[in-house]
Coordinates of C-alpha atoms in Angstrom, one line a residue:
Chain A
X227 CA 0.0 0.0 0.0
X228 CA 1.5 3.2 -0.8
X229 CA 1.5 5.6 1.8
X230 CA 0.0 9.3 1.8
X231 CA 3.2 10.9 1.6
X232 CA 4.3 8.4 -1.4
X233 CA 0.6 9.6 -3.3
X234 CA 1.2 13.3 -2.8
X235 CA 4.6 12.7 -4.2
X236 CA 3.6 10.8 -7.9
X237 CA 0.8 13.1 -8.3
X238 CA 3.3 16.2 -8.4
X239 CA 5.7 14.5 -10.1
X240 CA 2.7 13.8 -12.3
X241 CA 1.7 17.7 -12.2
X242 CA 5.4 18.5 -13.5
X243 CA 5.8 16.3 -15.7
X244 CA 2.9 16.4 -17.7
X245 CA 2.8 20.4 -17.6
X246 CA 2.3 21.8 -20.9
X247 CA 4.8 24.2 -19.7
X248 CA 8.4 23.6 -20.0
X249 CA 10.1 23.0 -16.5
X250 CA 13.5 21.5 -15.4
X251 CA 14.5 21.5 -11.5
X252 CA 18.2 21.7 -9.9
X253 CA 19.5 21.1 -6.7
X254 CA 21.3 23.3 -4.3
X255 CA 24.4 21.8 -6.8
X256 CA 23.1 23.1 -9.7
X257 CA 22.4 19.3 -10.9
X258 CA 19.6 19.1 -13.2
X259 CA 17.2 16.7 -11.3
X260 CA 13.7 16.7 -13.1
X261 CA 13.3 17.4 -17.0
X262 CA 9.5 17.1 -18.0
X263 CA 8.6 16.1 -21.6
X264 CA 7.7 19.8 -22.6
X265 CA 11.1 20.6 -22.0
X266 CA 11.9 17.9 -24.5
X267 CA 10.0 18.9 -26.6
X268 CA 10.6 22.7 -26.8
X269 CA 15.0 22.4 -26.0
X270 CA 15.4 18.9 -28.3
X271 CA 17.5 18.0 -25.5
X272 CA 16.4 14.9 -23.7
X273 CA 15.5 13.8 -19.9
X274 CA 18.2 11.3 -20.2
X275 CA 20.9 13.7 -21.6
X276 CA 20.3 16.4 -19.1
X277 CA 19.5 14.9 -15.8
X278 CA 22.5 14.7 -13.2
X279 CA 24.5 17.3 -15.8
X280 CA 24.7 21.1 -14.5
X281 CA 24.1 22.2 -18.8
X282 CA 21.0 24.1 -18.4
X283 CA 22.9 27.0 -19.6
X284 CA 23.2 24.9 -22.9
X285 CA 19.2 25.8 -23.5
X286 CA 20.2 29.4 -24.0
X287 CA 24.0 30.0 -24.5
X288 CA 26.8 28.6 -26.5
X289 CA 29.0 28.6 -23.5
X290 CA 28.6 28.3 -19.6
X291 CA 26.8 31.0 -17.4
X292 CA 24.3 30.3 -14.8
X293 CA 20.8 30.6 -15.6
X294 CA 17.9 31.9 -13.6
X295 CA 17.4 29.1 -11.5
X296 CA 21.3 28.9 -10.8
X297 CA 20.9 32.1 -8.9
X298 CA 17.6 31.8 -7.4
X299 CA 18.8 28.2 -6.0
X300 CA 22.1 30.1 -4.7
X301 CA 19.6 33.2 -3.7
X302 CA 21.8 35.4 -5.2
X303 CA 19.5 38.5 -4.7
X304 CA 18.4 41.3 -6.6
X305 CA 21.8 42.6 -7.7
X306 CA 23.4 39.5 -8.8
X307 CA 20.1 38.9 -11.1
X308 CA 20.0 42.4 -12.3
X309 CA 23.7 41.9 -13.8
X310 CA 23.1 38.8 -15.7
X311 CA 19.8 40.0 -16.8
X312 CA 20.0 44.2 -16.8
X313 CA 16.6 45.3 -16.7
X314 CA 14.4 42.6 -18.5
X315 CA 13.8 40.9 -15.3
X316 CA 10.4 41.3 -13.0
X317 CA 10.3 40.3 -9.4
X318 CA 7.6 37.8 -9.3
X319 CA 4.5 39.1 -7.2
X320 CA 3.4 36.3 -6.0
X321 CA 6.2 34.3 -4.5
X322 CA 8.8 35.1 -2.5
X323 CA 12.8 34.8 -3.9
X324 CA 10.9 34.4 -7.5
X325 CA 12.2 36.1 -10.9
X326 CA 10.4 36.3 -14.4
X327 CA 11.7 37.4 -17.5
X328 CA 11.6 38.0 -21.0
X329 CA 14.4 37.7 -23.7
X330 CA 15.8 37.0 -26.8
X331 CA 17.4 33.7 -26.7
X332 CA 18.6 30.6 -28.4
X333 CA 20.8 32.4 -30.7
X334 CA 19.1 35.2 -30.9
X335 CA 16.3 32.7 -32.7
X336 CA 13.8 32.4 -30.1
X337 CA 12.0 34.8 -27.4
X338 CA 11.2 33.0 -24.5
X339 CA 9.1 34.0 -21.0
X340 CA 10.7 32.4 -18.4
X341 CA 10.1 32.5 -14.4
X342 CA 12.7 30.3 -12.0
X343 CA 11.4 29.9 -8.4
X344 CA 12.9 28.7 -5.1
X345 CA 11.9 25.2 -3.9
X346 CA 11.8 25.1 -0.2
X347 CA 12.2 22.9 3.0
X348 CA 10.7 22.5 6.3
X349 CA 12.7 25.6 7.6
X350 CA 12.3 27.5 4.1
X351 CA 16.1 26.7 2.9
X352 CA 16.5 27.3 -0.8
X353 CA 17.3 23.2 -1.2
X354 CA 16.4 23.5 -5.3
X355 CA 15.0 25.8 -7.9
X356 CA 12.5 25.1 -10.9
X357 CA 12.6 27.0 -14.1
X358 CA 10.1 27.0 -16.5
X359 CA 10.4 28.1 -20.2
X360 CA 7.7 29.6 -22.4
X361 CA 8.4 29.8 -26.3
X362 CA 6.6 33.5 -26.6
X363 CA 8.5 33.8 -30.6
X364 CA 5.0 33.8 -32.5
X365 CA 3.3 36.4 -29.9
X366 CA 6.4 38.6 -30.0
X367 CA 7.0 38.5 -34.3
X368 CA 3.3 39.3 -33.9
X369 CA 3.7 41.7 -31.6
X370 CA 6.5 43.5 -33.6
X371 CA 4.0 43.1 -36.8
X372 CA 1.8 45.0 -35.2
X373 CA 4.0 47.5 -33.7
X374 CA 5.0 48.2 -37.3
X375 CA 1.7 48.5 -38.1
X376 CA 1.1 50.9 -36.1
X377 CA 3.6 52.8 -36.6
X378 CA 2.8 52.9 -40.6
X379 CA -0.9 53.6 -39.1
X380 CA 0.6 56.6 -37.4
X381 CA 2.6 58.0 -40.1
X382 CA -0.5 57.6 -42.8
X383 CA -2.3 59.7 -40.3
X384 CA 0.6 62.0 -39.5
X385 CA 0.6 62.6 -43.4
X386 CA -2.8 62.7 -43.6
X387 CA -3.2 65.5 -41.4
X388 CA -0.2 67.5 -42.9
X389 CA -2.2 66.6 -46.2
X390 CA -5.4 68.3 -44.6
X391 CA -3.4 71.1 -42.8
X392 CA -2.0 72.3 -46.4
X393 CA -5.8 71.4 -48.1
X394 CA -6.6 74.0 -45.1
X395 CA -4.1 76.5 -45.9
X396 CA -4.5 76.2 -49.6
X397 CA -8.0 76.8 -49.0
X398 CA -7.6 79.9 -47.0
X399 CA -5.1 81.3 -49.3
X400 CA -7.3 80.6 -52.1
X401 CA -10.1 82.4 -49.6
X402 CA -7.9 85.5 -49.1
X403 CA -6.9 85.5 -52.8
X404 CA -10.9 85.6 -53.7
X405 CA -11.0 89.0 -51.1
X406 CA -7.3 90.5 -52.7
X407 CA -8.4 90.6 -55.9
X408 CA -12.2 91.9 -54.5
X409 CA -10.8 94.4 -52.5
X410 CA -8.1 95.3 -55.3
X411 CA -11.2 95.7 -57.9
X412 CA -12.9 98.3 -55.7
X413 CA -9.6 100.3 -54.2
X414 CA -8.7 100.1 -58.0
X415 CA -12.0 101.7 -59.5
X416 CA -12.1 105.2 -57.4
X417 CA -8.0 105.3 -57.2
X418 CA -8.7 105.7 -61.1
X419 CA -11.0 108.3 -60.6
X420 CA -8.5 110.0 -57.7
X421 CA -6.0 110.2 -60.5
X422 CA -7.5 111.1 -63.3
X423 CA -9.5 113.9 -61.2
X424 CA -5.9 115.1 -59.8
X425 CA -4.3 115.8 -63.4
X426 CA -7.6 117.5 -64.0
X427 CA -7.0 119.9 -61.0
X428 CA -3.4 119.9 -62.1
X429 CA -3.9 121.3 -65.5
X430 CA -6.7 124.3 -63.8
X431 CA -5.0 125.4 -61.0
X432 CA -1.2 125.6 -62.4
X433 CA -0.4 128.8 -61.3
X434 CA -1.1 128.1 -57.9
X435 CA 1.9 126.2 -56.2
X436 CA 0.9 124.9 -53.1
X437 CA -2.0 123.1 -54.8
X438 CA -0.1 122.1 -57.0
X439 CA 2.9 120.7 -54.3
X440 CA -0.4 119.0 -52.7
X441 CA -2.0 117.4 -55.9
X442 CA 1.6 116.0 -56.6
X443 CA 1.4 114.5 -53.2
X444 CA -2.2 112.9 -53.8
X445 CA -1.2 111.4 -56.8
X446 CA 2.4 109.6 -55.5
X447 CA 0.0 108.3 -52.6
X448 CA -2.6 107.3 -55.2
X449 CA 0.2 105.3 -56.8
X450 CA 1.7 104.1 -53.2
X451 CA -2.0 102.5 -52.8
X452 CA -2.4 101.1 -56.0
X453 CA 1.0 98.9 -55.8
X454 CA 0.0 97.3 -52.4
X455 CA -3.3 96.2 -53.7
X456 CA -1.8 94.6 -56.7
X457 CA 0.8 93.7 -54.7
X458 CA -1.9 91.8 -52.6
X459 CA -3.2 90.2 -55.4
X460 CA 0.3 89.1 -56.8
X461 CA 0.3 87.8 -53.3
X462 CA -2.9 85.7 -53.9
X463 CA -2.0 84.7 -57.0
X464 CA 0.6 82.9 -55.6
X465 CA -2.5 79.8 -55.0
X466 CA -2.1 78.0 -58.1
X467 CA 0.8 76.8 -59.8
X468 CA 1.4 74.5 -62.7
X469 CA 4.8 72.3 -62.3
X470 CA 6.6 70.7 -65.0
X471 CA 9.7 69.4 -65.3
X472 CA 12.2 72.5 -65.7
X473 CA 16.2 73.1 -65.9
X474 CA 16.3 75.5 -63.1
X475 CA 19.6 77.0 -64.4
X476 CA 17.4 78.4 -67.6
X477 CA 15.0 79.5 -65.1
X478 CA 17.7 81.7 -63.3
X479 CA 19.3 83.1 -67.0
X480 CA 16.2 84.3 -67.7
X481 CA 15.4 86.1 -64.3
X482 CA 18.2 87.1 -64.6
X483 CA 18.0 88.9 -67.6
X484 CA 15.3 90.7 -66.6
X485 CA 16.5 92.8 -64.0
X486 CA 19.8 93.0 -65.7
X487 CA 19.6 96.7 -66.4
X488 CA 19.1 97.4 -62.9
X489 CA 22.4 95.8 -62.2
X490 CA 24.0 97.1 -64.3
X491 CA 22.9 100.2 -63.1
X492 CA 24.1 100.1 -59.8
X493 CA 27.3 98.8 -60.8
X494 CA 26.6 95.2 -59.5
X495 CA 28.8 92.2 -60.7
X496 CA 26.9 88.6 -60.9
X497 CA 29.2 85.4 -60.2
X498 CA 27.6 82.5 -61.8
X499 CA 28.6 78.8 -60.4
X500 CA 26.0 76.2 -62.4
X501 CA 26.3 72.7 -62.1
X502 CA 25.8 71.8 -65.6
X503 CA 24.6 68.5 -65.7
X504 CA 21.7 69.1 -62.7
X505 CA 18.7 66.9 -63.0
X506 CA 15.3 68.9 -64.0
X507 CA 13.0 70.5 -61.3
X508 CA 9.5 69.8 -61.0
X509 CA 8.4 73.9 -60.9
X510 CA 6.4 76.7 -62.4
X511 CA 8.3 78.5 -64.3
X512 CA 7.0 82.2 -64.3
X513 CA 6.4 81.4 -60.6
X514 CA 9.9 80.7 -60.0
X515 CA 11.1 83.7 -62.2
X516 CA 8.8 85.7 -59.9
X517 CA 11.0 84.0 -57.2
X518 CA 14.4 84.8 -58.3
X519 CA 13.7 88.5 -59.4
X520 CA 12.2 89.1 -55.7
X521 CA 15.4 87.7 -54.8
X522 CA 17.8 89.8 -56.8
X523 CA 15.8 93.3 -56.5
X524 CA 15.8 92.4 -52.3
X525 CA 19.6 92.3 -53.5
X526 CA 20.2 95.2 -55.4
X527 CA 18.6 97.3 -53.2
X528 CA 20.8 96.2 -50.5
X529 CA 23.6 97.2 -52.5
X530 CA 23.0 100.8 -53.6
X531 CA 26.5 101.5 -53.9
X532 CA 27.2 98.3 -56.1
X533 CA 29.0 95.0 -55.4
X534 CA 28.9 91.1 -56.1
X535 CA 25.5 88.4 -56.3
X536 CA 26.8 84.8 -56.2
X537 CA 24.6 82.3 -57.8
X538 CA 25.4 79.1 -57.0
X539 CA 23.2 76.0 -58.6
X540 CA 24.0 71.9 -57.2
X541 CA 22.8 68.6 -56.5
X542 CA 22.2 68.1 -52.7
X543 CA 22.9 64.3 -53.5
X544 CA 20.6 61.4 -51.5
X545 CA 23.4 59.9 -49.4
X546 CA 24.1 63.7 -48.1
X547 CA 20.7 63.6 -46.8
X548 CA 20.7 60.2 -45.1
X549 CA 18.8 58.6 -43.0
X550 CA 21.0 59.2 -40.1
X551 CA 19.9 62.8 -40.2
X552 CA 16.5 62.6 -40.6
X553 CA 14.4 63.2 -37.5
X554 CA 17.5 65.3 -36.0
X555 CA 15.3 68.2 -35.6
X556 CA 17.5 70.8 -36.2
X557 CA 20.1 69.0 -38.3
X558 CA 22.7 71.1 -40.2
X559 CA 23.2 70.8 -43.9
X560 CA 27.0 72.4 -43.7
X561 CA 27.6 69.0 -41.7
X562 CA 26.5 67.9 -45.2
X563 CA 29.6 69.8 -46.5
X564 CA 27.4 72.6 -48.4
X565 CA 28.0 75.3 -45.5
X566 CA 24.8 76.2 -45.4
X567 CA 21.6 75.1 -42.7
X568 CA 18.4 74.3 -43.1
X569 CA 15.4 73.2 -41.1
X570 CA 14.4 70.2 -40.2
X571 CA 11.7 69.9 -42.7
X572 CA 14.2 69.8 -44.9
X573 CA 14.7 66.5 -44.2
X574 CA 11.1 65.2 -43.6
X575 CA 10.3 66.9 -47.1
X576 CA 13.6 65.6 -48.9
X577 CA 14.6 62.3 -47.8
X578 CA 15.7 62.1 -51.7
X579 CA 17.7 64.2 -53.9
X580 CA 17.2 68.1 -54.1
X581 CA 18.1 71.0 -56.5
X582 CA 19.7 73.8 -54.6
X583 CA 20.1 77.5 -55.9
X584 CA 22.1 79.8 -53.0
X585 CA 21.9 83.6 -54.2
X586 CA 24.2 85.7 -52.4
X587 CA 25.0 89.1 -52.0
X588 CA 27.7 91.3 -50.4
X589 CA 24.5 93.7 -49.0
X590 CA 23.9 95.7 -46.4
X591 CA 22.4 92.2 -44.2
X592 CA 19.4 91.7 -42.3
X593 CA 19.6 91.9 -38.4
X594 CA 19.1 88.6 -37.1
X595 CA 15.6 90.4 -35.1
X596 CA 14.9 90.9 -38.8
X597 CA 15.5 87.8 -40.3
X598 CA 13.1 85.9 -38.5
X599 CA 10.4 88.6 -40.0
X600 CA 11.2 88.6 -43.8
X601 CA 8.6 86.2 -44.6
X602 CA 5.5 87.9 -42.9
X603 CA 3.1 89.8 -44.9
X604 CA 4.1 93.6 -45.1
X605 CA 7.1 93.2 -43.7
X606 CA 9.6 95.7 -44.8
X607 CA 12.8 97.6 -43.9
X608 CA 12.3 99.3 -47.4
X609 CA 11.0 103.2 -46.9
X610 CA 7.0 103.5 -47.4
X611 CA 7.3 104.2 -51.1
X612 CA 10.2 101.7 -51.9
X613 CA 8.5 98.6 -51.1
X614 CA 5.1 96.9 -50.2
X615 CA 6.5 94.2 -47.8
X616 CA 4.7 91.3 -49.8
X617 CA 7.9 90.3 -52.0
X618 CA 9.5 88.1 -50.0
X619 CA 6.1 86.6 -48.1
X620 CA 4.7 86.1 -52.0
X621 CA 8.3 84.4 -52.6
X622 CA 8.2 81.5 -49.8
X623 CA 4.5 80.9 -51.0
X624 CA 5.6 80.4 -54.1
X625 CA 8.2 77.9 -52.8
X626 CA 5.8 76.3 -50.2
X627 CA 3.8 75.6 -53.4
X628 CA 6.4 74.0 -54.7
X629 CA 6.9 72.1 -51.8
X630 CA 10.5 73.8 -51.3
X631 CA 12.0 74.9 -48.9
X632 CA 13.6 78.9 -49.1
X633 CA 16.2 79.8 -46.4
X634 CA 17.4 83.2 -45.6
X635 CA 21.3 83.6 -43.8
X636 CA 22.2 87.1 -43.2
X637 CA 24.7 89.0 -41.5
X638 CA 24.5 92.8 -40.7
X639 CA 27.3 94.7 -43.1
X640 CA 28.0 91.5 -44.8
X641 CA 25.7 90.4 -46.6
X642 CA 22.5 88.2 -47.4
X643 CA 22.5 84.4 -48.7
X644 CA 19.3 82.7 -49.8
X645 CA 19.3 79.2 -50.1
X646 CA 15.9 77.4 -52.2
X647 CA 15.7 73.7 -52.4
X648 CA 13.5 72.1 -55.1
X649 CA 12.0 68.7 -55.5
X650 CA 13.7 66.9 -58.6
X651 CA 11.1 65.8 -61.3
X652 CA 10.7 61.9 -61.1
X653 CA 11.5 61.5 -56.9
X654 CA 8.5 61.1 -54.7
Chain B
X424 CA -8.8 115.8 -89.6
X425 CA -11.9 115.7 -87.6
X426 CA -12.4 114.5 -84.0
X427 CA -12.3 110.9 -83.2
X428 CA -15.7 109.4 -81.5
X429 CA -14.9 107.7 -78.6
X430 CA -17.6 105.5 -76.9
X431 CA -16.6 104.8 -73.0
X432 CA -18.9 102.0 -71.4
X433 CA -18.0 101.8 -67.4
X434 CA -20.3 101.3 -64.4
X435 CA -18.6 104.3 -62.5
X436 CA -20.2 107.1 -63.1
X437 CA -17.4 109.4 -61.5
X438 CA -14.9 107.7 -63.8
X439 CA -17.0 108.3 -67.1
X440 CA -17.8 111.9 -66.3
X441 CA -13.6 112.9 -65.3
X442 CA -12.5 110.5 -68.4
X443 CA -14.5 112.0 -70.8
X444 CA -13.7 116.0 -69.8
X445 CA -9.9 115.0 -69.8
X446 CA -10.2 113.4 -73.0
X447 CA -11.8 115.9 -74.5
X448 CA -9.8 118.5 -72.8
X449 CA -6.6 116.7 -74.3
X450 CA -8.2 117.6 -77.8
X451 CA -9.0 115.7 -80.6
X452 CA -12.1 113.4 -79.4
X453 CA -15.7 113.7 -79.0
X454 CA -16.4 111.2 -75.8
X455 CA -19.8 109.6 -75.2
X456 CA -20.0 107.6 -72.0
X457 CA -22.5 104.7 -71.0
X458 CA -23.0 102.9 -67.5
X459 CA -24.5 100.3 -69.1
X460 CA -23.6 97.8 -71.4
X461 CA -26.4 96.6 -72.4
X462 CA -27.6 98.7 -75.4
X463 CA -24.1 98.6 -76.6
X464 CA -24.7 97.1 -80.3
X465 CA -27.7 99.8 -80.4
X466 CA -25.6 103.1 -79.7
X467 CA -22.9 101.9 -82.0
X468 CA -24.9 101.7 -84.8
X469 CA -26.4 105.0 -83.7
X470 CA -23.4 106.6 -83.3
X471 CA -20.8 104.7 -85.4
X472 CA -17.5 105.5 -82.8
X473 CA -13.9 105.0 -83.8
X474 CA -12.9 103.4 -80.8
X475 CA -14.6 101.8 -77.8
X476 CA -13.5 101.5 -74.5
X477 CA -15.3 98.9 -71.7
X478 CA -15.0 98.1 -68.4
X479 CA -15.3 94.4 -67.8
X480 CA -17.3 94.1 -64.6
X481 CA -20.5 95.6 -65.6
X482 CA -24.1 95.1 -64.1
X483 CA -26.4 93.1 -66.4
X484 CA -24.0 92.8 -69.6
X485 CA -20.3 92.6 -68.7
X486 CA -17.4 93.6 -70.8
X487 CA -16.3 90.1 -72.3
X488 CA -19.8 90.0 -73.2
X489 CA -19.9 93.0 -74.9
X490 CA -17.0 92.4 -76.9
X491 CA -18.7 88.8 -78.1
X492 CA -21.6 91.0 -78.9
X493 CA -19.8 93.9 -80.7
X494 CA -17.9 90.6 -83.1
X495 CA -21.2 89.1 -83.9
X496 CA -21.8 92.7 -85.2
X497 CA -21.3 93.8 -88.7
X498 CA -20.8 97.3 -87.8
X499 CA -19.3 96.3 -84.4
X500 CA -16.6 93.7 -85.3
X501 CA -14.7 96.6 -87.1
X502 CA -14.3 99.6 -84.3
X503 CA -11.4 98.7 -81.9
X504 CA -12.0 97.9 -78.5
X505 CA -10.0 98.7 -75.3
X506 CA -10.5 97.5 -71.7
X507 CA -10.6 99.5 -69.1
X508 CA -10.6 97.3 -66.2
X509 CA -9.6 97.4 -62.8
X510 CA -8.8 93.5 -63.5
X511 CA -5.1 93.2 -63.3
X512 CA -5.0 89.6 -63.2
X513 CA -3.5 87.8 -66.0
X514 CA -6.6 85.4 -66.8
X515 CA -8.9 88.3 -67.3
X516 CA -6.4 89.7 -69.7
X517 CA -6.3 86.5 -72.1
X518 CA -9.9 85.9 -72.0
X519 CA -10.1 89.6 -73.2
X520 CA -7.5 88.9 -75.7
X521 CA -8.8 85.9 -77.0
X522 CA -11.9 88.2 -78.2
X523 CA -9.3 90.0 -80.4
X524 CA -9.1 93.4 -78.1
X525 CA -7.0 95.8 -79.3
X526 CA -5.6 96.5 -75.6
X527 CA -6.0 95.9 -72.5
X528 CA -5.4 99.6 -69.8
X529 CA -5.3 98.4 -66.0
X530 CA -6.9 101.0 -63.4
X531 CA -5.7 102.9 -61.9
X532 CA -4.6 104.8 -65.6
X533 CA -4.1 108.6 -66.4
X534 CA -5.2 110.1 -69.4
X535 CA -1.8 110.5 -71.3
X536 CA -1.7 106.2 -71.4
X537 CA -5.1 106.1 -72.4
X538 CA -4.5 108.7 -75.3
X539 CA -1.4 106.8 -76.1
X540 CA -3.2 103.2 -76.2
X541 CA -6.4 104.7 -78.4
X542 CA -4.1 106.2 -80.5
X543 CA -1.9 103.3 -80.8
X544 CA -5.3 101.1 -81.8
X545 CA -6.7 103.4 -83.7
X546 CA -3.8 103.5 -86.0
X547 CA -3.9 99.5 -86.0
X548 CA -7.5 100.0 -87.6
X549 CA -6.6 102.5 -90.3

């Protein structure tokens, strides 16, 4: 007759080994003493091989280090678990001296949840320690699946609500454009009469000089009114563009030529530097004439007593703009050997190649309290009658159309760079 | 060489009346102003101008529809036509352009440009 203490002993024995779970035991000596058939199963290392050996750390590792249950059997504390397993380790909640974990194991093949546990005597000595093994692979791959998921989720939204923020602003621009040219229509309509009126007055009362002084001042002002409205609805205008595939060096010759009376004028030398062979920009042409020409006037009149423009055209080439500088924030493009910086956009927006024009002056410079304004509407350091502020705001819409990017370095008494990047036709 | 007949069609009153006395004070035309468009192939075959200038954004009959009126015209299709509109943008320009207008003045415009664009049109119809 078996006794009670003989039944209670088969059935756990039973309990263990017939546990779906993987499990192995060792004694205080680190000899492995029970190997259930899961742990067959999942190691393909068998009962017979492993029993009375001390290779548990062959389950995991090519060469000999002590596995959880080797500490917990020694209890080896906190510490001594933390260096062997950093910070993927848990303390178990639920019994005392216990440690859980997760990891990538078996060669870096497998990921396994695994917990060891002290086994007690009478007095609650450590006298052995069981570790079970949990093959979590299939949970973590899908896991990372959808992990990756959700980050591709999370950029299609991301890009999706950059889509709807420039749908927005495109909308509103188009919505301000409709109210330019309105309001430009009826400021235009009694400036006409203001004007006409004035020469009227000018020719009947000639002898009289005052009036005359005074009619002279209506009409510069009648003038000073009509270019901001048109300038507002150049400003507008700005809404729609039409790109094709361009060779942005043509595009500068020919801005160039028109405003090269005015340089010439004020005694301004142009240094060209074109890349020859650059790959075609995806641009509107007028529009980016309109682009340049702001550009050079802004230069010109920073020059009034003459001196040098530098045009530089190049391919900012795809390994310049790496991965490993995307998502930098503010990452420098003269790390990128160019000497110039840009935003971080830059790289959001250009993960490929991009066309880069630089047009630089030896000007009077911006202050930098300045620079950060040159881009808002009606900005201008220009006197009242010189300029309307909108040049440069109507220039980085163009760009922002173009889904460029327009950059403006400037020192005070040196001079004023501008760097434009464009998307090459044929990169996405 | 007698004065030339010039036919002004614009919604702004203001802008017809100080048009037509600096015009006329300039010398050399007899002006006739309308605020409507409407009656346009009427009053030039009732008073047979040598140029015609039109604002585009008119009540009831605007200026591009004038000018399609004035080419289905026998009498109309040969006089010149000039806008006069305080349109600046490009578009509105073609689609002026593209029914065969002989210019195209933006507003604000003083009289000397004016005189210098009929007479340049005029002179393209002789």
């Amino acid at each position: 007759m078996e006794d009670k203490l003989q039944k209670v002993n088969r059935e756990l024995l039973q309990i263990v080994q017939g546990s779906p779970i993987a499990t192995f035991v060792i004694n205080k000596e680190h000899i492995i003493t029970r190997w259930n058939k899961a742990c067959e199963n999942l190691t393909g290392l068998s009962a017979n091989e492993m029993i009375g050996t001390k290779k548990q750390w062959s389950i995991f590792y090519s060469q000999e280090r002590p596995v959880m249950a080797d500490l917990v059997v020694d209890d080896a504390g906190e510490e001594e678990i933390k260096k062997y397993y950093t910070d993927k380790y848990r303390k178990s909640a639920v019994i005392k001296g216990a440690y859980e974990a997760e990891g990538f194991l078996g060669e870096g093949v497998l990921w396994f949840f695994f917990t060891a546990a002290p086994l007690r005597d009478a007095e609650g000595n450590v006298v052995a320690a069981m570790e079970t093994l949990q093959d979590i692979t299939e949970r973590k791959i899908a896991e990372a699946i959808e992990e990756v998921a959700a980050e591709e989720l999370r950029k299609t939204s991301e890009q999706l609500k950059e889509s709807a923020a420039q749908l927005i602003q495109a909308e509103k621009f188009e919505a301000v454009g409709q109210l330019a040219s309105g309001v430009a229509h009826e400021v235009k309509n009694p400036l006409a009469i203001i004007i006409q009126g004035v020469n009227y007055l000018t020719r009947h009362v000639a002898s009289e000089k005052n009036i005359i002084r005074t009619l002279e001042m209506i009409k510069s002002n009648v003038k000073r009114a009509d270019s901001i409205v048109s300038a507002l609805v150049d400003f507008s205008r700005a809404t729609k563009i039409e790109l094709h595939p361009q060779d942005i060096n043509s595009v500068l010759e020919n801005s160039l030529r028109l405003v090269e009376h005015k340089l010439k004028l004020k005694n301004i030398k142009v240094i060209k530097e074109a890349r020859e062979d650059l790959p075609q920009v995806l641009a509107d042409k007028g529009k980016m004439e309109q682009v340049f020409i702001n550009i050079f006037l802004n230069s010109v009149h920073a020059m009034p007593n003459g001196g040098n423009i530098s045009i530089r055209s190049y391919l900012a080439p795809k390994g310049r703009l790496s991965r490993s500088l995307q998502g930098k924030g503010l990452a420098r493009l003269d790390k990128l050997g160019e000497g110039i910086d840009a935003r971080s956009e830059y790289y959001s927006k250009f993960s490929k190649r991009a066309v880069m024009v630089e047009i630089e002056d030896t000007g009077v410079g911006i202050s930098q309290e300045n620079v950060k304004k040159v881009f808002n509407p009606f900005f201008t350091t220009k006197g009242p009658r010189e300029g309307t502020g909108l040049g440069l705001s109507v220039t980085k819409n163009i760009i922002d159309m173009h889904g460029g990017i327009i950059e403006i370095k400037s020192e005070e008494g040196k001079g004023t760079k501008v760097i434009v990047a464009l998307k090459i036709d044929g990169d996405e | 060489m007698g004065k030339k007949k010039v036919m002004i069609f614009d919604d702004e009153e203001d802008f017809l009346e100080i048009t037509k006395v600096n015009l006329e004070e300039a010398g050399g035309y007899d002006v006739l102003t309308f605020s409507n468009a409407k009656d346009i192939i009427a009053e030039v075959h009732r008073f047979e101008p040598d140029i015609i200038l039109l604002d585009i954004r008119m009540p009831e009959v605007d200026g591009i529809d004038a000018c399609q009126m004035l080419n289905n015209d026998s009498i109309g299709s040969h006089i010149p036509v000039i806008i006069v509109s305080a349109l600046s943008k490009r578009e509105d320009k073609v689609i002026a352009y593209k029914k065969g207008v002989a210019g195209y003045l933006v507003k604000p415009i003083e009289e000397k440009d004016l005189i210098a664009k009929i007479e340049e049109a005029l002179r393209g119809f002789e």
